[in-house]
Short mmCIF file of C-alpha atoms in Angstrom, two decimals:
data_model
loop_
_atom_site.label_atom_id
_atom_site.label_comp_id
_atom_site.label_asym_id
_atom_site.label_seq_id
_atom_site.Cartn_x
_atom_site.Cartn_y
_atom_site.Cartn_z
CA UNK L 1 -16.62 -30.40 37.17
CA UNK L 2 -13.35 -31.32 35.45
CA UNK L 3 -11.01 -28.51 34.46
CA UNK L 4 -10.77 -27.58 30.78
CA UNK L 5 -7.12 -27.74 29.70
CA UNK L 6 -5.44 -26.52 26.51
CA UNK L 7 -1.90 -25.91 25.30
CA UNK L 8 -0.13 -22.99 23.69
CA UNK L 9 0.64 -23.33 20.00
CA UNK L 10 1.89 -19.82 19.19
CA UNK L 11 3.38 -16.91 21.18
CA UNK L 12 4.03 -13.53 19.56
CA UNK L 13 4.75 -10.88 22.17
CA UNK L 14 1.54 -10.44 24.15
CA UNK L 15 -0.54 -12.51 21.71
CA UNK L 16 -0.87 -16.20 22.62
CA UNK L 17 -2.83 -18.76 20.58
CA UNK L 18 -4.16 -21.70 22.60
CA UNK L 19 -5.52 -25.05 21.37
CA UNK L 20 -8.44 -26.51 23.36
CA UNK L 21 -9.14 -30.02 21.95
CA UNK L 22 -12.21 -30.67 24.15
CA UNK L 23 -14.17 -27.43 24.62
CA UNK L 24 -13.59 -23.78 23.73
CA UNK L 25 -13.68 -21.26 26.61
CA UNK L 26 -16.17 -18.38 26.52
CA UNK L 27 -15.09 -15.03 25.03
CA UNK L 28 -13.35 -12.80 27.64
CA UNK L 29 -12.63 -15.84 29.82
CA UNK L 30 -9.56 -15.70 32.01
CA UNK L 31 -7.00 -18.43 31.31
CA UNK L 32 -3.98 -19.29 33.46
CA UNK L 33 -0.77 -20.59 31.85
CA UNK L 34 2.53 -22.20 32.95
CA UNK L 35 3.04 -24.63 35.84
CA UNK L 36 2.52 -22.04 38.59
CA UNK L 37 -0.43 -20.41 36.79
CA UNK L 38 1.30 -17.04 37.03
CA UNK L 39 0.56 -15.91 33.45
CA UNK L 40 -2.96 -14.55 32.90
CA UNK L 41 -4.50 -14.64 29.41
CA UNK L 42 -7.83 -13.18 28.27
CA UNK L 43 -9.71 -14.75 25.36
CA UNK L 44 -10.18 -12.15 22.63
CA UNK L 45 -11.36 -14.12 19.57
CA UNK L 46 -11.75 -17.60 18.03
CA UNK L 47 -9.46 -18.67 15.20
CA UNK L 48 -11.07 -22.09 14.55
CA UNK L 49 -13.29 -24.65 16.28
CA UNK L 50 -10.38 -25.56 18.58
CA UNK L 51 -8.07 -22.51 18.73
CA UNK L 52 -8.56 -19.24 20.64
CA UNK L 53 -6.45 -16.11 20.38
CA UNK L 54 -5.69 -14.47 23.73
CA UNK L 55 -3.87 -11.43 24.99
CA UNK L 56 -1.47 -11.78 27.92
CA UNK L 57 -2.19 -9.54 30.90
CA UNK L 58 1.31 -9.87 32.32
CA UNK L 59 4.77 -10.87 31.12
CA UNK L 60 4.95 -14.02 28.94
CA UNK L 61 8.52 -14.68 30.03
CA UNK L 62 9.01 -18.42 30.57
CA UNK L 63 5.99 -19.38 28.44
CA UNK L 64 6.79 -21.87 25.67
CA UNK L 65 4.94 -23.69 22.91
CA UNK L 66 3.17 -26.68 24.39
CA UNK L 67 2.76 -25.07 27.84
CA UNK L 68 -0.41 -26.19 29.60
CA UNK L 69 -3.24 -23.65 29.93
CA UNK L 70 -6.30 -23.98 32.16
CA UNK L 71 -9.66 -22.27 31.65
CA UNK L 72 -10.74 -20.68 34.96
CA UNK L 73 -14.37 -20.67 33.83
CA UNK L 74 -14.85 -16.98 34.57
CA UNK L 75 -13.67 -13.59 33.31
CA UNK L 76 -11.36 -11.19 35.16
CA UNK L 77 -12.79 -10.38 38.60
CA UNK L 78 -12.11 -7.71 41.22
CA UNK L 79 -13.12 -7.45 44.89
CA UNK L 80 -15.98 -5.06 45.72
CA UNK L 81 -17.25 -3.62 48.99
CA UNK L 82 -16.41 -1.19 51.78
CA UNK L 83 -13.14 -3.00 52.59
CA UNK L 84 -11.74 -1.53 49.33
CA UNK L 85 -11.79 2.01 50.77
CA UNK L 86 -8.33 3.41 51.45
CA UNK L 87 -6.64 0.72 49.36
CA UNK L 88 -4.78 0.61 46.03
CA UNK L 89 -5.41 -2.18 43.51
CA UNK L 90 -4.18 -3.50 40.18
CA UNK L 91 -6.40 -4.88 37.39
CA UNK L 92 -6.45 -8.37 38.98
CA UNK L 93 -7.94 -6.97 42.20
CA UNK L 94 -4.69 -7.51 44.11
CA UNK L 95 -3.63 -4.83 46.62
CA UNK L 96 -0.42 -3.00 45.63
CA UNK L 97 -0.06 -0.60 48.58
CA UNK L 98 2.26 -2.82 50.62
CA UNK L 99 -0.37 -3.44 53.29
CA UNK L 100 -2.11 -6.67 54.33
CA UNK L 101 -4.04 -8.29 51.41
CA UNK L 102 -7.85 -8.41 51.54
CA UNK L 103 -9.47 -11.71 52.45
CA UNK L 104 -12.96 -13.19 51.92
CA UNK L 105 -13.94 -10.37 49.60
CA UNK L 106 -16.96 -10.56 47.31
CA UNK L 107 -15.78 -10.74 43.68
CA UNK L 108 -17.45 -9.28 40.58
CA UNK L 109 -16.71 -9.69 36.89
CA UNK L 110 -15.20 -6.73 35.06
CA UNK L 111 -17.74 -7.10 32.28
CA UNK L 112 -21.29 -5.88 32.91
CA UNK L 113 -24.11 -4.44 30.83
CA UNK L 114 -25.02 -0.76 31.18
CA UNK L 115 -28.05 0.08 33.33
CA UNK L 116 -31.22 -0.15 31.15
CA UNK L 117 -32.70 3.21 30.13
CA UNK L 118 -35.87 2.44 32.12
CA UNK L 119 -33.83 2.27 35.37
CA UNK L 120 -31.91 5.51 34.89
CA UNK L 121 -32.74 8.70 36.78
CA UNK L 122 -34.35 11.40 34.63
CA UNK L 123 -33.75 14.36 36.95
CA UNK L 124 -30.83 16.70 36.39
CA UNK L 125 -28.74 18.09 39.24
CA UNK L 126 -25.62 20.24 39.30
CA UNK L 127 -22.50 18.71 40.85
CA UNK L 128 -20.75 21.61 42.63
CA UNK L 129 -16.96 21.38 42.82
CA UNK L 130 -15.96 24.56 44.69
CA UNK L 131 -13.82 25.66 41.72
CA UNK L 132 -15.01 29.02 40.36
CA UNK L 133 -14.19 28.60 36.69
CA UNK L 134 -15.88 25.17 36.50
CA UNK L 135 -19.02 25.93 38.54
CA UNK L 136 -19.58 29.21 36.68
CA UNK L 137 -18.77 28.40 33.03
CA UNK L 138 -18.90 24.57 32.71
CA UNK L 139 -21.04 23.20 35.57
CA UNK L 140 -20.81 19.42 35.99
CA UNK L 141 -23.83 17.13 35.90
CA UNK L 142 -24.47 14.77 38.80
CA UNK L 143 -24.23 11.35 37.21
CA UNK L 144 -22.71 12.83 34.05
CA UNK L 145 -19.31 12.69 32.41
CA UNK L 146 -16.92 15.63 32.24
CA UNK L 147 -13.72 15.73 30.22
CA UNK L 148 -10.53 17.61 31.06
CA UNK L 149 -8.92 18.27 27.70
CA UNK L 150 -5.35 19.40 27.38
CA UNK L 151 -1.88 18.59 26.12
CA UNK L 152 1.06 17.57 28.29
CA UNK L 153 1.86 19.71 31.33
CA UNK L 154 -1.21 21.99 31.45
CA UNK L 155 -2.49 20.76 34.83
CA UNK L 156 -4.96 17.91 34.22
CA UNK L 157 -3.75 15.70 37.09
CA UNK L 158 -3.53 18.65 39.52
CA UNK L 159 -7.12 19.63 38.72
CA UNK L 160 -8.32 16.03 39.17
CA UNK L 161 -6.55 15.77 42.55
CA UNK L 162 -8.18 19.02 43.69
CA UNK L 163 -11.61 17.82 42.55
CA UNK L 164 -11.20 14.60 44.57
CA UNK L 165 -10.14 16.65 47.61
CA UNK L 166 -13.09 19.06 47.32
CA UNK L 167 -15.70 16.41 46.57
CA UNK L 168 -14.72 13.97 49.33
CA UNK L 169 -14.73 16.78 51.90
CA UNK L 170 -18.02 18.27 50.57
CA UNK L 171 -20.11 15.19 49.71
CA UNK L 172 -20.39 12.11 51.92
CA UNK L 173 -19.74 9.90 48.92
CA UNK L 174 -16.95 7.69 47.67
CA UNK L 175 -14.18 8.63 45.28
CA UNK L 176 -12.56 6.11 42.94
CA UNK L 177 -9.38 7.07 41.12
CA UNK L 178 -8.46 5.07 38.05
CA UNK L 179 -4.95 5.53 36.68
CA UNK L 180 -4.69 4.24 33.10
CA UNK L 181 -1.13 4.24 31.83
CA UNK L 182 0.03 6.27 34.82
CA UNK L 183 3.68 6.65 35.74
CA UNK L 184 4.37 4.73 38.96
CA UNK L 185 5.87 7.93 40.41
CA UNK L 186 2.54 9.77 39.88
CA UNK L 187 0.59 6.96 41.55
CA UNK L 188 2.86 6.91 44.58
CA UNK L 189 2.75 10.73 44.93
CA UNK L 190 -1.04 10.77 44.59
CA UNK L 191 -1.40 8.09 47.27
CA UNK L 192 0.70 10.11 49.72
CA UNK L 193 -1.13 13.35 48.88
CA UNK L 194 -4.50 11.68 49.51
CA UNK L 195 -3.23 10.35 52.81
CA UNK L 196 -1.94 13.77 53.90
CA UNK L 197 -5.17 15.49 52.79
CA UNK L 198 -7.19 13.03 54.91
CA UNK L 199 -9.35 11.79 52.01
CA UNK L 200 -7.76 8.38 51.45
CA UNK L 201 -10.24 6.58 53.74
CA UNK L 202 -13.06 7.46 51.32
CA UNK L 203 -11.06 6.71 48.19
CA UNK L 204 -10.27 3.57 46.18
CA UNK L 205 -7.32 3.69 43.79
CA UNK L 206 -6.94 1.36 40.80
CA UNK L 207 -3.82 1.46 38.63
CA UNK L 208 -2.75 0.01 35.31
CA UNK L 209 0.74 1.43 35.04
CA UNK L 210 2.64 2.64 32.02
CA UNK L 211 5.10 -0.28 32.08
CA UNK L 212 2.35 -2.93 32.12
CA UNK L 213 0.99 -4.78 29.10
CA UNK L 214 -1.62 -3.14 26.83
CA UNK L 215 -4.16 -5.76 27.97
CA UNK L 216 -3.89 -4.51 31.57
CA UNK L 217 -4.16 -0.83 30.58
CA UNK L 218 -7.15 -1.70 28.39
CA UNK L 219 -9.04 -3.42 31.24
CA UNK L 220 -8.17 -1.29 34.28
CA UNK L 221 -10.95 1.21 33.50
CA UNK L 222 -13.50 -1.62 33.63
CA UNK L 223 -12.04 -2.77 36.97
CA UNK L 224 -12.53 0.68 38.55
CA UNK L 225 -16.02 0.95 37.06
CA UNK L 226 -17.01 -2.44 38.51
CA UNK L 227 -16.03 -1.24 42.01
CA UNK L 228 -17.94 2.03 41.45
CA UNK L 229 -21.08 0.18 40.31
CA UNK L 230 -21.15 -1.83 43.54
CA UNK L 231 -21.11 1.34 45.68
CA UNK L 232 -23.89 2.82 43.51
CA UNK L 233 -26.16 -0.24 43.13
CA UNK L 234 -25.66 -2.16 46.39
CA UNK L 235 -24.69 0.55 48.92
CA UNK L 236 -26.73 3.34 47.24
CA UNK L 237 -23.95 5.91 47.41
CA UNK L 238 -22.90 8.73 45.12
CA UNK L 239 -19.55 7.95 43.53
CA UNK L 240 -16.99 10.25 41.91
CA UNK L 241 -15.01 8.26 39.36
CA UNK L 242 -11.91 10.07 38.14
CA UNK L 243 -10.02 8.61 35.20
CA UNK L 244 -6.53 9.75 34.33
CA UNK L 245 -6.13 9.35 31.38
CA UNK L 246 -8.89 8.19 29.00
CA UNK L 247 -6.57 8.71 26.01
CA UNK L 248 -4.30 5.97 27.40
CA UNK L 249 -7.31 3.63 27.37
CA UNK L 250 -7.81 4.38 23.67
CA UNK L 251 -4.06 4.01 23.11
CA UNK L 252 -4.06 0.58 24.85
CA UNK L 253 -6.99 -0.48 22.65
CA UNK L 254 -5.00 0.62 19.62
CA UNK L 255 -2.02 -1.50 20.76
CA UNK L 256 -4.25 -4.54 21.34
CA UNK L 257 -5.86 -4.03 17.93
CA UNK L 258 -2.42 -3.81 16.26
CA UNK L 259 -1.22 -6.95 18.04
CA UNK L 260 -4.36 -8.75 16.86
CA UNK L 261 -3.53 -7.81 13.28
CA UNK L 262 -6.56 -5.57 12.64
CA UNK L 263 -6.26 -2.97 9.88
CA UNK L 264 -5.88 0.50 11.41
CA UNK L 265 -8.45 3.24 10.84
CA UNK L 266 -8.02 7.05 10.73
CA UNK L 267 -4.68 8.39 12.04
CA UNK L 268 -3.66 4.82 12.90
CA UNK L 269 -6.37 4.25 15.54
CA UNK L 270 -8.18 0.94 15.89
CA UNK L 271 -11.33 0.46 13.75
CA UNK L 272 -13.28 -0.44 16.92
CA UNK L 273 -12.42 2.82 18.77
CA UNK L 274 -16.04 4.08 19.02
CA UNK L 275 -17.39 0.72 20.24
CA UNK L 276 -14.70 0.18 22.87
CA UNK L 277 -15.09 3.69 24.26
CA UNK L 278 -18.90 3.35 24.36
CA UNK L 279 -18.65 0.03 26.26
CA UNK L 280 -16.82 1.86 29.04
CA UNK L 281 -18.65 5.21 29.00
CA UNK L 282 -22.23 3.91 28.83
CA UNK L 283 -21.86 2.15 32.21
CA UNK L 284 -21.35 5.56 33.88
CA UNK L 285 -24.82 6.87 34.76
CA UNK L 286 -27.41 7.87 37.36
CA UNK L 287 -29.99 5.55 38.93
CA UNK L 288 -32.75 6.29 41.44
CA UNK L 289 -30.59 4.93 44.29
CA UNK L 290 -27.18 6.46 43.50
CA UNK L 291 -24.97 8.02 40.87
CA UNK L 292 -21.57 7.70 39.28
CA UNK L 293 -20.19 11.08 38.24
CA UNK L 294 -17.08 10.78 36.12
CA UNK L 295 -14.32 13.30 35.51
CA UNK L 296 -11.88 12.16 32.86
CA UNK L 297 -8.57 13.66 31.86
CA UNK L 298 -8.18 13.51 28.08
CA UNK L 299 -4.70 14.01 26.65
CA UNK L 300 -5.00 15.80 23.31
CA UNK L 301 -2.14 14.75 20.98
CA UNK L 302 -0.27 17.84 19.75
CA UNK L 303 -3.14 20.00 21.15
CA UNK L 304 -5.19 18.94 18.08
CA UNK L 305 -8.89 18.91 19.01
CA UNK L 306 -9.78 17.21 15.70
CA UNK L 307 -7.86 14.05 16.69
CA UNK L 308 -10.26 11.04 16.54
CA UNK L 309 -9.55 10.16 20.21
CA UNK L 310 -10.67 13.64 21.35
CA UNK L 311 -13.64 13.74 18.93
CA UNK L 312 -15.05 10.37 20.05
CA UNK L 313 -14.58 11.22 23.73
CA UNK L 314 -16.39 14.57 23.24
CA UNK L 315 -19.55 12.76 22.08
CA UNK L 316 -19.99 11.06 25.48
CA UNK L 317 -19.52 14.11 27.69
CA UNK L 318 -22.00 16.45 29.34
CA UNK L 319 -19.25 18.97 30.15
CA UNK L 320 -15.95 19.73 28.44
CA UNK L 321 -13.25 21.59 30.37
CA UNK L 322 -10.46 22.65 28.03
CA UNK L 323 -7.09 23.54 29.54
CA UNK L 324 -5.08 26.10 27.61
CA UNK L 325 -1.29 26.22 27.29
CA UNK L 326 -1.57 29.97 26.61
CA UNK L 327 -3.16 30.54 30.02
CA UNK L 328 -0.44 28.44 31.66
CA UNK L 329 2.18 30.73 30.09
CA UNK L 330 0.31 33.74 31.56
CA UNK L 331 0.29 32.16 35.04
CA UNK L 332 -3.52 31.89 35.16
CA UNK L 333 -4.31 28.72 37.15
CA UNK L 334 -6.39 26.64 36.81
CA UNK L 335 -5.65 27.10 33.11
CA UNK L 336 -9.29 26.61 32.05
CA UNK L 337 -10.12 28.19 28.68
CA UNK L 338 -13.42 30.04 29.33
CA UNK L 339 -14.32 30.25 25.64
CA UNK L 340 -13.73 26.61 24.68
CA UNK L 341 -15.02 25.02 27.89
CA UNK L 342 -18.74 24.26 27.86
CA UNK L 343 -21.49 22.27 29.53
CA UNK L 344 -24.94 21.18 28.45
CA UNK L 345 -26.02 22.08 32.03
CA UNK L 346 -25.49 25.79 31.33
CA UNK L 347 -29.09 26.57 30.36
CA UNK L 348 -31.59 28.85 32.18
CA UNK L 349 -33.84 25.84 32.87
CA UNK L 350 -31.11 24.03 34.83
CA UNK L 351 -28.88 26.68 36.44
CA UNK L 352 -31.40 29.54 36.59
CA UNK L 353 -31.62 32.85 34.75
CA UNK L 354 -29.10 34.77 36.90
CA UNK L 355 -26.32 32.18 36.61
CA UNK L 356 -26.92 31.84 32.85
CA UNK L 357 -26.94 35.63 32.32
CA UNK L 358 -23.70 36.20 34.28
CA UNK L 359 -21.91 33.26 32.59
CA UNK L 360 -22.89 34.56 29.13
CA UNK L 361 -21.79 38.11 30.03
CA UNK L 362 -18.41 36.81 31.26
CA UNK L 363 -17.95 34.83 28.03
CA UNK L 364 -18.97 37.78 25.87
CA UNK L 365 -16.55 40.13 27.66
CA UNK L 366 -13.65 37.66 27.33
CA UNK L 367 -14.52 36.98 23.65
CA UNK L 368 -14.53 40.74 22.89
CA UNK L 369 -11.15 41.08 24.66
CA UNK L 370 -9.77 38.24 22.52
CA UNK L 371 -10.81 40.12 19.35
CA UNK L 372 -9.20 43.33 20.59
CA UNK L 373 -5.85 41.68 21.41
CA UNK L 374 -4.58 41.96 17.82
CA UNK L 375 -5.33 45.71 17.71
CA UNK L 376 -3.65 46.20 21.11
CA UNK L 377 -0.57 44.27 19.92
CA UNK L 378 -0.25 46.46 16.82
CA UNK L 379 -1.41 49.91 17.94
CA UNK L 380 -1.42 49.79 21.75
CA UNK L 381 -4.19 50.15 24.31
CA UNK L 382 -4.29 53.97 23.94
CA UNK L 383 -5.70 53.71 20.38
CA UNK L 384 -8.89 51.97 21.56
CA UNK L 385 -12.13 53.82 22.19
CA UNK L 386 -13.09 54.40 25.84
CA UNK L 387 -15.84 51.73 25.68
CA UNK L 388 -13.38 49.17 24.28
CA UNK L 389 -10.84 50.03 26.96
CA UNK L 390 -13.52 49.32 29.58
CA UNK L 391 -14.03 45.87 28.05
CA UNK L 392 -10.28 45.19 28.28
CA UNK L 393 -10.12 46.28 31.94
CA UNK L 394 -13.17 44.15 32.85
CA UNK L 395 -11.86 41.10 30.97
CA UNK L 396 -8.41 41.27 32.61
CA UNK L 397 -10.03 41.50 36.05
CA UNK L 398 -12.35 38.59 35.26
CA UNK L 399 -9.38 36.48 34.08
CA UNK L 400 -7.60 37.07 37.37
CA UNK L 401 -10.71 36.53 39.49
CA UNK L 402 -11.25 33.12 37.84
CA UNK L 403 -7.85 31.95 39.13
CA UNK L 404 -7.95 30.02 42.38
CA UNK L 405 -5.42 28.64 44.88
CA UNK L 406 -5.67 24.84 45.33
CA UNK L 407 -5.30 22.83 48.52
CA UNK L 408 -3.22 20.22 46.70
CA UNK L 409 -0.65 22.79 45.50
CA UNK L 410 -0.17 24.75 48.74
CA UNK L 411 3.41 23.52 49.19
CA UNK L 412 4.36 24.72 45.66
CA UNK L 413 2.56 28.07 45.47
CA UNK L 414 2.51 29.23 49.13
CA UNK L 415 -1.12 30.29 48.51
CA UNK L 416 -3.63 28.83 50.98
CA UNK L 417 -6.14 26.58 49.17
CA UNK L 418 -9.76 27.75 48.90
CA UNK L 419 -13.13 26.35 47.87
CA UNK L 420 -15.57 28.95 46.59
CA UNK L 421 -19.36 28.76 46.79
CA UNK L 422 -21.21 29.24 43.50
CA UNK L 423 -23.05 32.28 44.90
CA UNK L 424 -19.72 33.96 45.78
CA UNK L 425 -18.37 33.28 42.28
CA UNK L 426 -21.54 34.75 40.69
CA UNK L 427 -21.47 37.83 42.94
CA UNK L 428 -17.78 38.45 42.21
CA UNK L 429 -18.22 38.25 38.42
CA UNK L 430 -21.39 40.38 38.55
CA UNK L 431 -19.62 43.11 40.53
CA UNK L 432 -16.58 43.07 38.20
CA UNK L 433 -18.91 43.36 35.16
CA UNK L 434 -20.52 46.40 36.84
CA UNK L 435 -17.07 48.04 37.24
CA UNK L 436 -17.14 47.98 41.06
CA UNK L 437 -13.41 47.27 41.22
CA UNK L 438 -12.23 49.62 38.47
CA UNK L 439 -10.28 51.63 41.05
CA UNK L 440 -8.32 48.55 42.20
CA UNK L 441 -5.27 47.06 40.51
CA UNK L 442 -6.20 43.94 38.53
CA UNK L 443 -3.52 41.96 40.40
CA UNK L 444 -5.51 42.32 43.65
CA UNK L 445 -8.08 39.89 42.19
CA UNK L 446 -5.44 37.23 41.43
CA UNK L 447 -5.54 33.97 43.44
CA UNK L 448 -8.34 34.96 45.82
CA UNK L 449 -11.51 33.10 46.78
CA UNK L 450 -14.50 35.48 46.91
CA UNK L 451 -14.27 39.25 46.31
CA UNK L 452 -15.11 39.79 50.00
CA UNK L 453 -11.42 39.06 50.70
CA UNK L 454 -10.45 42.39 49.12
CA UNK L 455 -9.68 44.73 52.00
CA UNK L 456 -11.36 48.10 51.93
#
């Protein structure tokens, strides 16, 4: 088969228009430009019966009008299989960890259809993480999607790293980390932390870095998902897919949309925001043979939960874990807001009556404490009735019990990391609600695992 050649007729930043006199390439096809075929272009739309508009996936430096372009005949592809474990990739499927490149790897296209509804698993299981605040108040769904919402510097990446550590050591599955718009420093640190924690051999890392083109950042999520689907469908394994940060995916889509000349929608976002997010999210699901459970960090611009990026992401999630700047300022880590965080799993039918009852009692106590804070600030704790004071004491002890030392932050905090069983978390909260520790200082419950650690 003879190659299909075209030539560039217009270059505007990352947008390149290409004339194909003989035959138009398929949408989403990968084109290679310049003499050495170093510049990768992805077909985005057709402008006429002979011209396609593409977005460059790397620098267009050296590209000129009239440069020859070849249609590869396929879309972007990445290697899949067990050889990927312990390695770090870019969106083109090339290794970027400085080690020997992969050879003779099976390749798969980045673009796939979601699993049909008839093939999806209908059972619901809880995905235990070993983190008290999550397992108790916002339990994750196996094969579901959980969002970590928070502004800058509230601990999203730390929490994601800890979840990878806990899950790889607890489940015999595979973890895939996808960094969308990550700083290269964060990627390098994460790689070393994984190596030191001994979980790198069960982890695949895929990065589209902050300094790369919007086209790369827009497609890197699909690259990680393609690798995850292979482990689920062909090797029948449970996969944890962590994405940091889904907002950067939306942001990259907004940049691509602006470059394409589309009219912006609300707050300047792309008009296709909902469709693009759904294309990615709907591929994350459970089948009879395996599951992909996704935990996604979601940057919330200016801590505004009504931002369209946050609102559209919310609609896809089975659990929402909201990180609070107020709790960070109080030194309560992980800074999970117990009143805003929620999960559709937290029903008596799924988690059982005892878990549901304790979680609701914890929420109610903390909500009552929140209402009393204004009175305490104005009049002082002494002006409250005895029953209200009891609520305050319980709530402050619960807040401290829901803190937890992480393995991945041992060198910063000097606290030894701990995973906590769900039963231990339930017992601890139940005993605090029954005033068993009213004679102990509230600080004794700070940064412990189970309440059994309290010395008599």
